[in-house]
Tab-separated table of C-alpha atoms and ligand atoms in Angstrom:
chain	number	residue	atom	x	y	z
A	1	MET	CA	-303.597	60.219	58.313
A	2	THR	CA	-300.074	60.696	56.897
A	3	ALA	CA	-299.325	59.942	53.254
A	4	LYS	CA	-298.848	56.221	53.828
A	5	THR	CA	-300.369	54.246	56.658
A	6	ILE	CA	-299.815	50.504	56.746
A	7	TYR	CA	-302.161	48.387	58.822
A	8	VAL	CA	-300.581	45.326	60.468
A	9	LEU	CA	-303.329	42.957	61.574
A	10	ASN	CA	-302.708	39.907	63.722
A	11	GLY	CA	-305.107	37.078	64.433
A	12	PRO	CA	-305.829	34.563	67.152
A	13	ASN	CA	-303.256	33.538	69.742
A	14	LEU	CA	-300.572	35.844	68.421
A	15	ASN	CA	-300.917	37.794	71.687
A	16	LEU	CA	-299.134	34.783	73.221
A	17	LEU	CA	-296.006	35.282	71.133
A	18	GLY	CA	-292.816	35.068	73.148
A	19	THR	CA	-294.471	33.149	75.956
A	20	ARG	CA	-295.055	29.678	74.416
A	21	GLU	CA	-293.663	27.480	71.633
A	22	PRO	CA	-290.469	29.522	71.067
A	23	ASP	CA	-289.105	26.655	68.957
A	24	ILE	CA	-291.761	27.460	66.337
A	25	TYR	CA	-292.471	31.160	66.824
A	26	GLY	CA	-289.322	32.558	68.465
A	27	HIS	CA	-288.821	34.606	71.637
A	28	ASP	CA	-290.020	38.018	70.454
A	29	THR	CA	-293.377	39.294	71.687
A	30	LEU	CA	-295.858	41.026	69.420
A	31	ASP	CA	-294.875	44.304	71.129
A	32	ASP	CA	-291.226	43.643	70.188
A	33	ILE	CA	-292.268	43.171	66.572
A	34	ALA	CA	-294.433	46.300	66.702
A	35	ALA	CA	-291.471	48.322	67.953
A	36	ARG	CA	-289.236	47.051	65.148
A	37	LEU	CA	-291.893	47.826	62.550
A	38	ALA	CA	-292.458	51.312	63.948
A	39	ALA	CA	-288.725	52.066	63.834
A	40	ARG	CA	-288.321	50.830	60.268
A	41	GLY	CA	-291.577	52.512	59.274
A	42	GLU	CA	-290.200	55.823	60.451
A	43	GLU	CA	-287.127	55.348	58.259
A	44	LEU	CA	-289.346	54.493	55.295
A	45	GLY	CA	-291.699	57.405	55.957
A	46	VAL	CA	-294.737	55.250	56.658
A	47	THR	CA	-296.960	55.041	59.727
A	48	ILE	CA	-297.613	51.618	61.213
A	49	ASP	CA	-300.977	50.825	62.801
A	50	MET	CA	-300.573	47.398	64.437
A	51	ARG	CA	-303.413	45.458	66.066
A	52	GLN	CA	-304.242	41.952	67.293
A	53	SER	CA	-307.539	40.216	67.913
A	54	ASN	CA	-308.689	36.710	68.717
A	55	HIS	CA	-311.993	37.407	66.954
A	56	GLU	CA	-312.525	36.885	63.240
A	57	GLY	CA	-315.091	39.701	62.942
A	58	HIS	CA	-312.664	42.246	64.369
A	59	LEU	CA	-310.194	41.351	61.631
A	60	VAL	CA	-312.944	41.735	58.996
A	61	ASP	CA	-313.911	45.136	60.459
A	62	TRP	CA	-310.287	46.301	60.458
A	63	LEU	CA	-309.849	45.260	56.828
A	64	HIS	CA	-312.900	47.369	55.968
A	65	GLU	CA	-311.457	50.229	58.029
A	66	ALA	CA	-308.200	50.017	56.054
A	67	ARG	CA	-310.226	50.869	52.948
A	68	THR	CA	-312.215	53.620	54.684
A	69	VAL	CA	-309.145	55.454	55.930
A	70	GLY	CA	-307.265	54.967	52.663
A	71	ALA	CA	-304.507	52.764	54.046
A	72	HIS	CA	-301.627	52.149	51.652
A	73	ALA	CA	-301.466	48.407	52.371
A	74	VAL	CA	-302.258	45.773	54.983
A	75	LEU	CA	-299.905	43.174	56.424
A	76	LEU	CA	-302.061	40.303	57.653
A	77	ASN	CA	-301.032	37.407	59.852
A	78	ALA	CA	-304.450	35.891	60.328
A	79	GLY	CA	-303.095	33.034	62.453
A	80	ALA	CA	-305.234	29.912	62.153
A	81	TYR	CA	-307.999	31.889	60.402
A	82	THR	CA	-305.621	31.874	57.434
A	83	HIS	CA	-306.653	28.273	56.828
A	84	THR	CA	-310.374	28.536	57.548
A	85	SER	CA	-311.779	31.980	56.853
A	86	ILE	CA	-313.697	32.653	53.668
A	87	ALA	CA	-314.949	35.801	55.441
A	88	LEU	CA	-311.409	37.162	55.529
A	89	LEU	CA	-310.874	36.223	51.881
A	90	ASP	CA	-314.083	38.021	50.905
A	91	ALA	CA	-313.018	41.109	52.873
A	92	ILE	CA	-309.563	41.115	51.290
A	93	LYS	CA	-311.120	40.934	47.839
A	94	ALA	CA	-313.664	43.647	48.683
A	95	ILE	CA	-311.461	46.402	50.042
A	96	GLY	CA	-309.238	47.219	47.096
A	97	VAL	CA	-306.252	47.700	49.408
A	98	PRO	CA	-303.277	45.400	48.765
A	99	VAL	CA	-302.869	42.777	51.465
A	100	ILE	CA	-299.593	40.978	52.119
A	101	GLU	CA	-299.948	37.646	53.929
A	102	VAL	CA	-297.393	37.209	56.728
A	103	HIS	CA	-296.374	34.162	58.751
A	104	LEU	CA	-293.660	33.612	61.303
A	105	SER	CA	-293.391	29.934	60.440
A	106	ASP	CA	-293.761	28.324	57.021
A	107	PRO	CA	-297.215	26.723	57.154
A	108	GLU	CA	-296.460	24.619	54.080
A	109	LYS	CA	-293.683	22.849	55.991
A	110	ARG	CA	-296.047	22.013	58.862
A	111	GLU	CA	-299.210	19.914	59.208
A	112	PRO	CA	-301.277	19.360	56.036
A	113	PHE	CA	-304.209	21.362	57.468
A	114	ARG	CA	-301.983	24.465	57.344
A	115	HIS	CA	-301.225	24.060	53.648
A	116	LEU	CA	-304.457	25.689	52.474
A	117	SER	CA	-304.544	29.494	52.766
A	118	TYR	CA	-307.751	31.374	52.051
A	119	VAL	CA	-305.905	34.603	52.857
A	120	GLY	CA	-303.365	33.706	50.171
A	121	MET	CA	-306.128	33.513	47.569
A	122	GLY	CA	-306.669	37.256	47.946
A	123	ALA	CA	-303.261	38.522	49.020
A	124	VAL	CA	-300.834	40.090	46.556
A	125	GLN	CA	-297.834	38.418	48.179
A	126	CYS	CA	-296.830	36.127	51.042
A	127	VAL	CA	-293.804	36.418	53.345
A	128	LYS	CA	-293.321	33.419	55.624
A	129	GLY	CA	-290.849	31.304	57.529
A	130	LEU	CA	-288.505	34.098	58.612
A	131	GLY	CA	-289.731	34.467	62.191
A	132	PRO	CA	-290.283	38.116	63.177
A	133	ASP	CA	-288.259	39.162	60.126
A	134	SER	CA	-291.233	38.071	57.990
A	135	TYR	CA	-292.987	41.242	59.166
A	136	LEU	CA	-289.984	43.432	58.326
A	137	VAL	CA	-289.593	41.954	54.852
A	138	ALA	CA	-293.330	42.366	54.277
A	139	LEU	CA	-293.108	45.996	55.409
A	140	GLU	CA	-290.371	46.706	52.832
A	141	ALA	CA	-292.552	45.146	50.135
A	142	ALA	CA	-295.640	47.052	51.273
A	143	ALA	CA	-293.859	50.407	51.403
A	144	ALA	CA	-292.604	49.851	47.860
A	145	LEU	CA	-296.051	49.083	46.442
B	1	CA2	O1	-296.605	31.093	61.421
B	1	CA2	C1	-297.515	31.888	61.614
B	1	CA2	O2	-297.344	33.098	61.742
B	1	CA2	C2	-298.953	31.346	61.774
B	1	CA2	O3	-299.841	32.301	61.208
B	1	CA2	C3	-299.183	31.231	63.270
B	1	CA2	C4	-300.537	30.633	63.608
B	1	CA2	C5	-300.748	29.327	62.860
B	1	CA2	O4	-302.063	28.844	63.095
B	1	CA2	C6	-300.541	29.491	61.377
B	1	CA2	O5	-300.682	28.221	60.773
B	1	CA2	C7	-299.171	30.029	61.067
B	1	CA2	C8	-300.635	30.345	65.108
B	1	CA2	C9	-300.372	31.524	65.971
B	1	CA2	C10	-300.295	31.052	67.378
B	1	CA2	O6	-299.338	31.815	68.031
B	1	CA2	C11	-298.841	31.331	69.195
B	1	CA2	C12	-297.807	32.023	69.731
B	1	CA2	C13	-297.237	31.581	70.892
B	1	CA2	C14	-297.726	30.461	71.529
B	1	CA2	C15	-298.787	29.771	70.988
B	1	CA2	C16	-299.365	30.225	69.808
């Protein structure tokens, strides 16, 4: 692994980005976002490892892996698991790797059930409401940690 690897983990339904609900999530696909992160990562001298899963346990395993490989930081858009997953919170607290919570939309400006964030209880920071730029802003913050 290079000096700084940043894991970018994406949760359920984010594989559908760019295909549905563009009014909320924009027109970019997850691959578009990955390409932008990789390009900026290169400029910053960090390696981006971006993944998506619809399965909570995969996200837990990848958080553990971030610790094992000595990742510099994790950007985590846990999708709807943000609002439900104590397992993700426990993993975030366990790994000792800083996690930045990322959201395309601003969950606090949406339905009340999106206002609670378990991920936020363990994350060092949250970047939200900027569309795909949320990931880029989070990357800048992560690289500077
Ligand atoms: O704004 C975000 O990034 C969210 O994490 C997105 C989640 C939502 O449950 C969170 O409250 C906020 C939903 C991701 C679903 O992504 C889709 C993309 C395209 C079409 C349908 C769903």
